[in-house]
Short mmCIF file of C-alpha atoms in Angstrom, two decimals:
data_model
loop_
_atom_site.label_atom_id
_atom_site.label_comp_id
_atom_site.label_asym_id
_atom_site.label_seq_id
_atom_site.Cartn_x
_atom_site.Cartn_y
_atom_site.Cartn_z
CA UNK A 8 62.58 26.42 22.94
CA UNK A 9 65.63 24.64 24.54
CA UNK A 10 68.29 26.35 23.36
CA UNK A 11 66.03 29.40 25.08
CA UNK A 12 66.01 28.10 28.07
CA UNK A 13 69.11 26.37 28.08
CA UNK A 14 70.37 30.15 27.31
CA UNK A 15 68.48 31.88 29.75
CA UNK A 16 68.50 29.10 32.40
CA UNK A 17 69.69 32.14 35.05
CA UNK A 18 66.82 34.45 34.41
CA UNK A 19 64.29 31.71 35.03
CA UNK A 20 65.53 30.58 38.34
CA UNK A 21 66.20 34.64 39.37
CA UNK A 22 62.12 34.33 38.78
CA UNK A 23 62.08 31.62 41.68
CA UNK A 24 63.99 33.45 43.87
CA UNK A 25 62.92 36.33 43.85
CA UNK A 26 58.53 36.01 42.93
CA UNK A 27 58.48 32.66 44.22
CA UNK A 28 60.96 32.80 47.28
CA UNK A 29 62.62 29.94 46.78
CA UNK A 30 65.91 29.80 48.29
CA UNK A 31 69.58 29.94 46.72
CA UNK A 32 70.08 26.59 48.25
CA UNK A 33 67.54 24.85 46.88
CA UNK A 34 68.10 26.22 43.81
CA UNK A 35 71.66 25.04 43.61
CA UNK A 36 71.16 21.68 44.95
CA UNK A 37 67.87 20.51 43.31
CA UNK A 38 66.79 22.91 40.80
CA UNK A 39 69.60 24.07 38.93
CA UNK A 40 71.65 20.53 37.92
CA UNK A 41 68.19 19.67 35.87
CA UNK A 42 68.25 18.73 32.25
CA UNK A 43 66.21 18.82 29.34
CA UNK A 44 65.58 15.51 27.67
CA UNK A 45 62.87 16.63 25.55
CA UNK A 46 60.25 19.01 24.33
CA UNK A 47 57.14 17.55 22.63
CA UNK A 48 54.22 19.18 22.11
CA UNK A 49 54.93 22.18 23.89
CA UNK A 50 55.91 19.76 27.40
CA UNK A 51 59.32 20.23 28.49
CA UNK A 52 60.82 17.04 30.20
CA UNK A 53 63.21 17.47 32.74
CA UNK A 54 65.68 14.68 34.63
CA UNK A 55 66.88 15.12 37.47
CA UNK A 56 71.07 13.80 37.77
CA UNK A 57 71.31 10.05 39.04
CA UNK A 58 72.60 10.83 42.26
CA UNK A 59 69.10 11.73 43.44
CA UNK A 60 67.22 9.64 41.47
CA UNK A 61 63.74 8.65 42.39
CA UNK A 62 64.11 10.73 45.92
CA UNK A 63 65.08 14.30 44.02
CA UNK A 64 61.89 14.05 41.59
CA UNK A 65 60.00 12.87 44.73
CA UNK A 66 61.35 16.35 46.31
CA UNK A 67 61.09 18.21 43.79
CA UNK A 68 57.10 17.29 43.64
CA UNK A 69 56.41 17.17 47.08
CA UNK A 70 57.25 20.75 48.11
CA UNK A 71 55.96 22.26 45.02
CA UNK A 72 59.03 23.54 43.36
CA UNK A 73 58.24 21.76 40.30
CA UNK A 74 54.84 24.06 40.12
CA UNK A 75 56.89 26.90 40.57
CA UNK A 76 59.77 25.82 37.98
CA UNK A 77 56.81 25.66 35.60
CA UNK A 78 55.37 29.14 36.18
CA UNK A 79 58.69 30.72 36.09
CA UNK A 80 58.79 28.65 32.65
CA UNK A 81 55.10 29.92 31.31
CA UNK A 82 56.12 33.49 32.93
CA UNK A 83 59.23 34.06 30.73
CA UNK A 84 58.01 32.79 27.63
CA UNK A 85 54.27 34.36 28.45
CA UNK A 86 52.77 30.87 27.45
CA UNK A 87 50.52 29.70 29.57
CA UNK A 88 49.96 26.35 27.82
CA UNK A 89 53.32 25.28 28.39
CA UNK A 90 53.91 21.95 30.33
CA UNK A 91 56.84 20.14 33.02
CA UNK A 92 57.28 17.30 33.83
CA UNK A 93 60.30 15.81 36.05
CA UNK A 94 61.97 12.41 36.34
CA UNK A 95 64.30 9.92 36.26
CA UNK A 96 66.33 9.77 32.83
CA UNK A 97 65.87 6.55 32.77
CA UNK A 98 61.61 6.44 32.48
CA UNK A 99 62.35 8.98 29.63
CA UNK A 100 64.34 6.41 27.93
CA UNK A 101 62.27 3.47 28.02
CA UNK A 102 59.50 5.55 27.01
CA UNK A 103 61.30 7.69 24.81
CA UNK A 104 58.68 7.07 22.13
CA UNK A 105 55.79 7.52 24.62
CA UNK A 106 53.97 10.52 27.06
CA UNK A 107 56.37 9.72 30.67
CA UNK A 108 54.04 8.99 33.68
CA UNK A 109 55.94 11.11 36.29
CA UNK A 110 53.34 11.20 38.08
CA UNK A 111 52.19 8.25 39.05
CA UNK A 112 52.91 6.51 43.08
CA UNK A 113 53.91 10.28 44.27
CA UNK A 114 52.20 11.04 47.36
CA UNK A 115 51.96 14.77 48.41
CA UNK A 116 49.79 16.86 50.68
CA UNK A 117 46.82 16.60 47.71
CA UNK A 118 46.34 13.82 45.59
CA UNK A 119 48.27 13.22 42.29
CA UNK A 120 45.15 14.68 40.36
CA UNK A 121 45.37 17.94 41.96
CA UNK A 122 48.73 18.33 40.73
CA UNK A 123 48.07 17.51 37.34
CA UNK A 124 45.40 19.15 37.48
CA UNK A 125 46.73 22.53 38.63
CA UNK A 126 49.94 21.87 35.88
CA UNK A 127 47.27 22.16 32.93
CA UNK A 128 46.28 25.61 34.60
CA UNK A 129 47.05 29.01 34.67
CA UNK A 130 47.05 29.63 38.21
CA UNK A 131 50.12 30.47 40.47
CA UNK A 132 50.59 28.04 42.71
CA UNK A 133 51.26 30.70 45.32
CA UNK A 134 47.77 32.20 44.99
CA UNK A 135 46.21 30.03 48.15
CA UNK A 136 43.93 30.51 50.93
CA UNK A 137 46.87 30.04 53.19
CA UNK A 138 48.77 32.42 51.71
CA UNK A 139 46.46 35.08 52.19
CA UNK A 140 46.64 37.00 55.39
CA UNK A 141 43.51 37.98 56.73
CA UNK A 142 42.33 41.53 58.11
CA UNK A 143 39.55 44.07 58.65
CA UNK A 144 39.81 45.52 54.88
CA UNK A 145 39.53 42.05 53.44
CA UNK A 146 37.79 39.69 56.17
CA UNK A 147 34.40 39.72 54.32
CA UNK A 148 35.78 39.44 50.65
CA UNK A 149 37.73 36.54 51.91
CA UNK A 150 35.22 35.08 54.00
CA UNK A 151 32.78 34.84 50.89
CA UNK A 152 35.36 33.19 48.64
CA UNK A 153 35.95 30.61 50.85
CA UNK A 154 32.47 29.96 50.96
CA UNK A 155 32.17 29.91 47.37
CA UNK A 156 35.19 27.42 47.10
CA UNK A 157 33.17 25.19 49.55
CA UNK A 158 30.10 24.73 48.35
CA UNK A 159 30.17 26.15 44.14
CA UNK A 160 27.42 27.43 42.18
CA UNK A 161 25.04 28.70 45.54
CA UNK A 162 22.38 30.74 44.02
CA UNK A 163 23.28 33.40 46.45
CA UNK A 164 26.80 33.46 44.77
CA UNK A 165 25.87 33.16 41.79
CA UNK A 166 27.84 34.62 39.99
CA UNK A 167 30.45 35.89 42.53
CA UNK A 168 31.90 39.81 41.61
CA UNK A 169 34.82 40.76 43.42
CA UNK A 170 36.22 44.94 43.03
CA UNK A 171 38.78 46.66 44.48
CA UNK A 172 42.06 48.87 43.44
CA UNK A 173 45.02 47.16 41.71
CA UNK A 174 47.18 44.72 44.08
CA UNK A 175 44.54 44.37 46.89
CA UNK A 176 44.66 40.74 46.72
CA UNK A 177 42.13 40.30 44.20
CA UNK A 178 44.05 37.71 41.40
CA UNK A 179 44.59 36.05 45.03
CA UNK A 180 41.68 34.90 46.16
CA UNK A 181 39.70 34.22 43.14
CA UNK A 182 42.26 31.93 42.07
CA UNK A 183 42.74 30.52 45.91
CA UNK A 184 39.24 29.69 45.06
CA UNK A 185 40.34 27.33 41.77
CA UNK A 186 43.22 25.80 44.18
CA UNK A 187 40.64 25.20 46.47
CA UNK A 188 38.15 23.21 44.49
CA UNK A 189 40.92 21.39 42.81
CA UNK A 190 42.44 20.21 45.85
CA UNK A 191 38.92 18.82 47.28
CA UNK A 192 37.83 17.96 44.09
CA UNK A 193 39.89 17.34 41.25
CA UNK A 194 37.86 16.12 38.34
CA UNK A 195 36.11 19.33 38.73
CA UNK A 196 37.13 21.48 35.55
CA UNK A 197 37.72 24.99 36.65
CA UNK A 198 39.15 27.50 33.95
CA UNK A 199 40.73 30.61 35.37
CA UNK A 200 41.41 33.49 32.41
CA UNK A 201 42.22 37.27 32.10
CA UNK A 202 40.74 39.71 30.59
CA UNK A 203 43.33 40.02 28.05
CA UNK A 204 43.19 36.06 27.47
CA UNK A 205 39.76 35.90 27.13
CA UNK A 206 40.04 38.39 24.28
CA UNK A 207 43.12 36.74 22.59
CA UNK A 208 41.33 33.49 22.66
CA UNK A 209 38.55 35.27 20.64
CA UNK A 210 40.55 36.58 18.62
CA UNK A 211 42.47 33.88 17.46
CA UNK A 212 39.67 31.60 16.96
CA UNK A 213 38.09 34.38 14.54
CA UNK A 214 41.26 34.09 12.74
CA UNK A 215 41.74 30.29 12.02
CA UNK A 216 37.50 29.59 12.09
CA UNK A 217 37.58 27.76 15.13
CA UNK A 218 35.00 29.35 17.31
CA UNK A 219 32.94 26.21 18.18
CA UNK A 220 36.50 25.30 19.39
CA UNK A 221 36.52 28.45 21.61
CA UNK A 222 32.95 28.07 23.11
CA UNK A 223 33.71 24.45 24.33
CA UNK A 224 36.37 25.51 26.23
CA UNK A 225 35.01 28.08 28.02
CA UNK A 226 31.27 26.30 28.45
CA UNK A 227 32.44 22.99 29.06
CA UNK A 228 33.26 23.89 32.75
CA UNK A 229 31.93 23.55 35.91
CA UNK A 230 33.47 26.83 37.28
CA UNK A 231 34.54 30.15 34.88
CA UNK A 232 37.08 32.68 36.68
CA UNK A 233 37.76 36.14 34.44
CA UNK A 234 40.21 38.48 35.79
CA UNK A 235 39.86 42.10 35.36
CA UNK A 236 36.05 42.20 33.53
CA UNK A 237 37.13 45.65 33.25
CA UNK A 238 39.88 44.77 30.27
CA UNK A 239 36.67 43.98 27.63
CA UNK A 240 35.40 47.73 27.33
CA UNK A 241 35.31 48.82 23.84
CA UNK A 242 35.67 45.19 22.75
CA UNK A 243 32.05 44.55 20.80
CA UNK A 244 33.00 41.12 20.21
CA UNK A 245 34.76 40.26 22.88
CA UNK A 246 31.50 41.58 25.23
CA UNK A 247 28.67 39.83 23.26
CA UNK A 248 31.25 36.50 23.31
CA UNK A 249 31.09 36.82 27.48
CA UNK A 250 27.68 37.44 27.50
CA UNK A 251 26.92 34.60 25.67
CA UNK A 252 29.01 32.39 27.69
CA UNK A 253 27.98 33.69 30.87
CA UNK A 254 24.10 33.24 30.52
CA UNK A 255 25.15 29.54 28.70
CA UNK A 256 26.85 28.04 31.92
CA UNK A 257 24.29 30.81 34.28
CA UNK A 258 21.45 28.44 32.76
CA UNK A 259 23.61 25.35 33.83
CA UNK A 260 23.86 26.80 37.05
CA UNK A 261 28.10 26.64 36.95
CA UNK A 262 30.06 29.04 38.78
CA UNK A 263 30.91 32.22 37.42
CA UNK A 264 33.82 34.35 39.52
CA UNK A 265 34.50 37.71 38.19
CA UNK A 266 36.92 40.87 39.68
CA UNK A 267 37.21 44.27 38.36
CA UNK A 268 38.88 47.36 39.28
CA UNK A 269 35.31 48.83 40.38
CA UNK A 270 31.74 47.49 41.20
CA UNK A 271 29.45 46.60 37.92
CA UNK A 272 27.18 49.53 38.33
CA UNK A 273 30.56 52.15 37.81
CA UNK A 274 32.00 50.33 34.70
CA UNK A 275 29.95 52.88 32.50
CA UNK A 276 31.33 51.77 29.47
CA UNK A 277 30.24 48.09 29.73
CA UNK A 278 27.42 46.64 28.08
CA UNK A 279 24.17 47.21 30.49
CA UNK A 280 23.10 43.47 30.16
CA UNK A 281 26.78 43.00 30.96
CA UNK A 282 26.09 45.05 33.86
CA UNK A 283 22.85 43.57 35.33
CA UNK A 284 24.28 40.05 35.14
CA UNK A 285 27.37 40.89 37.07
CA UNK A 286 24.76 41.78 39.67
CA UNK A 287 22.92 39.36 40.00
CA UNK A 288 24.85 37.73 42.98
CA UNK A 289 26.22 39.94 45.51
CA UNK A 290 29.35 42.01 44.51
CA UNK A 291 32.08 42.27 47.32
CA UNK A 292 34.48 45.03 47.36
CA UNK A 293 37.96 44.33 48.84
CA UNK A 294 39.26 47.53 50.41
CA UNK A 295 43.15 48.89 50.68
CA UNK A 296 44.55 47.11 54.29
CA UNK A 297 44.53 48.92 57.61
CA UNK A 298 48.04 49.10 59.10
CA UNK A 299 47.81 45.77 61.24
CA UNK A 300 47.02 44.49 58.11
CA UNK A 301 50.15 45.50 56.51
CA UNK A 302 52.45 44.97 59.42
CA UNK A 303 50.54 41.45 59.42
CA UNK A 304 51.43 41.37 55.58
CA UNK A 305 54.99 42.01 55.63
CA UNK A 306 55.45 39.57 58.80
CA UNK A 307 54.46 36.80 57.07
CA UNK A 308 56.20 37.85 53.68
CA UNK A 309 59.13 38.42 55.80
CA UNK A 310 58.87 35.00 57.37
CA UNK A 311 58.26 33.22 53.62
CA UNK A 312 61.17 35.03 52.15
CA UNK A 313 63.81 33.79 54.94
CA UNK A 314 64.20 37.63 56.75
CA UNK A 315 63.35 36.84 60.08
CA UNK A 316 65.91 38.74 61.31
CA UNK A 317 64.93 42.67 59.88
CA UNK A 318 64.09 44.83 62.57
CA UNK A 319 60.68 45.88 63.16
CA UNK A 320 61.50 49.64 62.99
CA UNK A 321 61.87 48.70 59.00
CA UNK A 322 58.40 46.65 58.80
CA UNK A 323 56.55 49.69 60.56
CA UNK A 324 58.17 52.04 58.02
CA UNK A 325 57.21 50.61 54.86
CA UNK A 326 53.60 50.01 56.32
CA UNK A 327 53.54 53.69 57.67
CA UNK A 328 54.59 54.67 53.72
CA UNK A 329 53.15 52.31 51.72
CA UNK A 330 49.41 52.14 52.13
CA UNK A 331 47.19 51.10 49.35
CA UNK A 332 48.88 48.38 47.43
CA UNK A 333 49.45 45.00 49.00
CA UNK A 334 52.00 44.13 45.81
CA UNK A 335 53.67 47.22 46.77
CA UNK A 336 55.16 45.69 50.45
CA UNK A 337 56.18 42.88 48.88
CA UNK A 338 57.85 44.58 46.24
CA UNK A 339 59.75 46.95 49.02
CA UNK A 340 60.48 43.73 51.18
CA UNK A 341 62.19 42.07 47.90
CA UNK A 342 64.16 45.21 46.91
CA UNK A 343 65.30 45.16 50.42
CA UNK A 344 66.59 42.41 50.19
CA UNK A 345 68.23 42.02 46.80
CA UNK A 346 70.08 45.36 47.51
CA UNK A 347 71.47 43.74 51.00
CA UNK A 348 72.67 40.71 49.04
CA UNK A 349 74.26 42.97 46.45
CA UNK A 350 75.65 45.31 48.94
CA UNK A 351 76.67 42.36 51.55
CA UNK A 352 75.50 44.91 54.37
CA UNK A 353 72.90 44.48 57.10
CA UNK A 354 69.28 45.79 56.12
CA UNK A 355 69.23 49.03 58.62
CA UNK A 356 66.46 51.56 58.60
CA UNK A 357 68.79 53.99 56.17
CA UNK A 358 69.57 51.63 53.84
CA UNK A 359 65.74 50.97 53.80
CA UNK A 360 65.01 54.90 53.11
CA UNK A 361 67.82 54.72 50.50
CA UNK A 362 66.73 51.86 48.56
CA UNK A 363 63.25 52.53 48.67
CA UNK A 364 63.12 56.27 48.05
CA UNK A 365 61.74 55.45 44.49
CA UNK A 366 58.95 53.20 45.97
CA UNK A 367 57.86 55.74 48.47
CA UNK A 368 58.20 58.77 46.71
CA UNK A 369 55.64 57.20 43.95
CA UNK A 370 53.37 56.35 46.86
CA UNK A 371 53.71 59.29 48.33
CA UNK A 372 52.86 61.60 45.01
CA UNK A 373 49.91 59.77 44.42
CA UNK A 374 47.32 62.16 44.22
CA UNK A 375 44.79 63.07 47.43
CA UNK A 376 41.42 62.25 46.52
CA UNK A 377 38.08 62.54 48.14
CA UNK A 378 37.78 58.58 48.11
CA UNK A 379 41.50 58.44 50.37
CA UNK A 380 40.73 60.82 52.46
CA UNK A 381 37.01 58.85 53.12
CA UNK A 382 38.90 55.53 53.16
CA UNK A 383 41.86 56.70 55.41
CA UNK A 384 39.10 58.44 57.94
CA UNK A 385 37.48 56.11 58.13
CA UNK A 386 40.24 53.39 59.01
CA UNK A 387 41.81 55.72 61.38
CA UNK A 388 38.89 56.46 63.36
CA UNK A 389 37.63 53.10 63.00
CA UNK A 390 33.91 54.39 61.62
CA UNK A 391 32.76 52.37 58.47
CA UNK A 392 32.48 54.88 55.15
CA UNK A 393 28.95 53.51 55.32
CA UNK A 394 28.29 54.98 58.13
CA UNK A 395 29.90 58.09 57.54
CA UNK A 396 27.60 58.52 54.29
CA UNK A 397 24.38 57.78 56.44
CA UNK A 398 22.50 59.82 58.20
CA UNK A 399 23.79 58.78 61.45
CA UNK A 400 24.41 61.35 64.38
CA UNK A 401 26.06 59.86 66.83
CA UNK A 402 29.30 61.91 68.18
CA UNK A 403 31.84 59.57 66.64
CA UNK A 404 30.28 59.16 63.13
CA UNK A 405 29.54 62.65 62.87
CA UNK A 406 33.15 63.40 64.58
CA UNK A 407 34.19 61.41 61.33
CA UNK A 408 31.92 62.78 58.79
CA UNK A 409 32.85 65.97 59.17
CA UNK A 410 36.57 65.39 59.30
CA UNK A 411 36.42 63.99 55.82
CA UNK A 412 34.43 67.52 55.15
CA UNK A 413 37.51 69.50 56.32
CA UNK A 414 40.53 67.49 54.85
CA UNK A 415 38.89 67.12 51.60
CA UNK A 416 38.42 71.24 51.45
CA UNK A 417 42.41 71.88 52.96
CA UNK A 418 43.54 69.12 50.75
CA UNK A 419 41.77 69.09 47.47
CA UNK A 420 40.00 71.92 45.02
CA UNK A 421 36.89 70.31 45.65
CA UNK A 422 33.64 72.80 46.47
CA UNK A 423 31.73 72.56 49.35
CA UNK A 424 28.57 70.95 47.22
CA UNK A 425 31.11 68.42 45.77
CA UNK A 426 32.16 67.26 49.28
CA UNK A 427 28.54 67.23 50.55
CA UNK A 428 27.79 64.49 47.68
CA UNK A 429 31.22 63.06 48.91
CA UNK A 430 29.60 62.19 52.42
CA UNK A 431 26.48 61.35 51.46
CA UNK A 432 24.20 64.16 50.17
CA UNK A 433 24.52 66.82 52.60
CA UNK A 434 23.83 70.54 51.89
CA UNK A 435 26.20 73.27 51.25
CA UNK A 436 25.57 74.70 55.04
CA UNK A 437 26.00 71.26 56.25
CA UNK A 438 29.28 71.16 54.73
CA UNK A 439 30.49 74.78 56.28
CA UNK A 440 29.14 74.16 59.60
CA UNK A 441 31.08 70.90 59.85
CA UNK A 442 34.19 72.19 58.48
CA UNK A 443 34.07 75.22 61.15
CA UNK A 444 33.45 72.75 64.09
CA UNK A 445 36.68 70.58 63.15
CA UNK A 446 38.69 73.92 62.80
CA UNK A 447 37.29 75.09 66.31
CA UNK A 448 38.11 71.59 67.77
CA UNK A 449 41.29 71.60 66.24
CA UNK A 450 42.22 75.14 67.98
CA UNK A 451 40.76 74.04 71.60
CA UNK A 452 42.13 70.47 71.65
CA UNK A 453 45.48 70.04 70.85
CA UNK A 454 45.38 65.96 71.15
CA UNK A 455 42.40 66.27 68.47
CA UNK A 456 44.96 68.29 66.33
CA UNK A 457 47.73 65.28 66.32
CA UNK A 458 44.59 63.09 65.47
CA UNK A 459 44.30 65.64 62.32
CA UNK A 460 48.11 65.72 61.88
CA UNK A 461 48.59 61.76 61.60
CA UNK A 462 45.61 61.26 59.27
CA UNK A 463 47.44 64.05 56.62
CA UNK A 464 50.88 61.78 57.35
CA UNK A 465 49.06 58.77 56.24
CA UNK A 466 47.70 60.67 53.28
CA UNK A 467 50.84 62.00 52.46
CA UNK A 468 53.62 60.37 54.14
CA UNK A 469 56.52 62.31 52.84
CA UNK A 470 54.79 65.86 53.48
#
């Protein structure tokens, strides 16, 4: 493993730069000049040069690079298991026969047992409640996890499912919840797993006959977090595993945090007593972010990654074209900005449409479907899909209601009985008489009509 690292050295600190925003400088100055003493039992020690000394690993520790030196570590060789420590070379020495205590008399914003706490986990160290920016699309998801983080294992909560599309912010906040706990509470023993890592666990245990091995470490816990439920369908094994795990630390009344792609009762596929346990607490959907929320998004990427100085025209033009995927904007903002380093020029609106004609264009051919037409409406016209799917009349709902009717018959091959299940259950004249009042509107108001016109622009940006 060191002559791996040693070899690609560059490629792990391109990781820092450029997922963890950590800056060239510090890179140079504190990160880079590191060397490998040793690597025992799959723990890498690092010393930092004696010109910094004591006050370098203090720095190091302190901000948190030395979290996100080891993530970049467990990222490129896709070991999670892997652990860092930094010091002087001198402890390492002394001790060369013994486990070095770097961790001992270091004072940081959480106590030393946080830290060593979060090192022997698998979450990004990025992944915090302050990280996340709040707004109408995920308010309630986020205000639930936070009280879950506060006060574990509420019956109420118990266990907590959290759905929504891919790069919402899901992997976020569930594991902002582990950071959480650990940081108030760090003897707590919170595991946080994927899908995929659940399975391979199973798998491997199978394999070498060390199953009662397996079950201890995913029962002996006071909080379980399992990313993507969604990953186990079709795996028998792998289901009946979870489900005895789950109703093993349910009984013990530990927390149980689960997300998925889609709420339990649409994951068909999945075991039905699967299902019914996921529902037993209250499942919270987080939803693709309204366009404050993006602009707020990108402002505060923006702000993390050192570009305080790109013009707003570019912020409002990746929000304006890239609206359902919160990784997305911070993938645009971090092209953006390699390509200006690269280039040495300015980042200008063109150079924005240049470099991120791939990005958008994908967004952009993304196929319309009933459920983005009912989630744009609604966000544009500021009506919940809830209420557009009740039975409500009032003149703004019904304004609403019926303008998903007539977008999702211009804009998809959907039949008129297909779109009344769309918006709630109404009839096939229901359907036609609303689509015929939105066309009539359209014709007599022409401000209605650019209402119309920037709801299709949002759906399709690059029409």
């Amino acid at each position: 493993m060191k002559d791996q690292i040693i070899s690609n050295w560059d490629s792990i600190l391109n990781t820092l730069e450029t997922h963890y925003d950590v800056s060239k400088i510090i890179i140079e100055t504190w990160i880079r000049p590191l060397s490998i003493f040793d690597i025992k039992d799959n723990t890498i020690y690092f010393y930092v040069d004696e010109k910094r000394g004591k006050h370098g690993v203090d720095y190091l520790h302190n901000k948190g690079y030395d979290m996100f030196l080891l993530s970049s570590i467990r990222e490129f060789f896709n070991d999670p298991d892997i652990e860092l420590v930094i010091d002087e070379k001198y402890k390492f020495v002394v001790n060369e026969n013994d486990t070095p205590e770097s961790e001992k008399n270091i004072e940081g914003p959480y106590s030393a047992d946080y830290y060593q706490a979060l090192k022997n986990s698998n979450l990004d160290p990025l992944y915090t409640f302050e990280n996340f920016v709040i707004g109408e699309s995920n308010r309630h998801a986020y205000a639930t996890c936070t009280a879950v983080a506060d006060l574990p294992s509420q019956d109420a909560l118990n266990p907590l499912f959290l759905y929504g599309g891919s790069g919402l912010g899901k992997t976020h906040l569930i594991q902002s919840i582990a950071h959480f706990i650990l940081q108030h509470n760090p003897s707590m023993n919170v595991l946080y797993a994927s899908s995929e890592r659940f399975t391979n666990d199973i798998i491997e245990a199978i394999q070498k006959n060390k199953t009662e091995e397996f079950r201890q470490k995913y029962r002996q816990v006071d909080v379980l977090i399992i990313d993507d439920i969604q990953e186990i369908i079709g795996r028998e094994r792998t289901q009946q595993e979870f489900f005895n795990t789950f109703n093993f630390l349910y009984e013990a009344k530990k927390q149980i945090i689960i997300s998925s792609d889609r709420p339990p009762k649409e994951i068909k596929e999945l075991n039905e007593r699967l299902r019914s346990r996921f529902e037993w607490g209250v499942p919270i959907d987080i939803q693709a972010p309204d366009y404050e929320t993006r602009m707020a998004i990108l402002r505060n990427k923006a702000e993390k990654m050192r570009m305080t100085n790109i013009p707003e025209e570019i912020l409002v033009y990746i929000a304006e074209n890239i609206v359902s995927n919160v990784r997305e904007l911070e993938g645009a903002l971090k092209k953006l900005r390699i390509y200006s380093q690269l280039l040495n020029e300015d980042i200008t609106l063109d150079l924005a449409k240049e470099t991120l004609k791939d990005l958008i264009s994908k967004d952009s051919e993304k196929s319309i479907t009933p459920d983005t037409i009912l989630s744009t409406v609604s966000e544009h016209l500021n009506v919940s899909i809830s209420d557009i799917q009740s039975t409500k009349r009032s003149k703004d709902i019904a304004i609403a209601r019926q303008t998903v009717m007539y977008l999702c018959r211009q804009l998809t091959d959907k039949s008129l009985q297909s779109i009344g299940e769309i918006v709630g259950g109404k009839d096939h004249a229901t359907v036609y008489n609303g689509i015929k009042r939105i066309e009539d509107k359209i014709q007599a108001d022409s401000q209605f009509e650019g209402t119309i016109n920037v709801i299709i622009n949002k759906l399709n940006p690059q029409q």
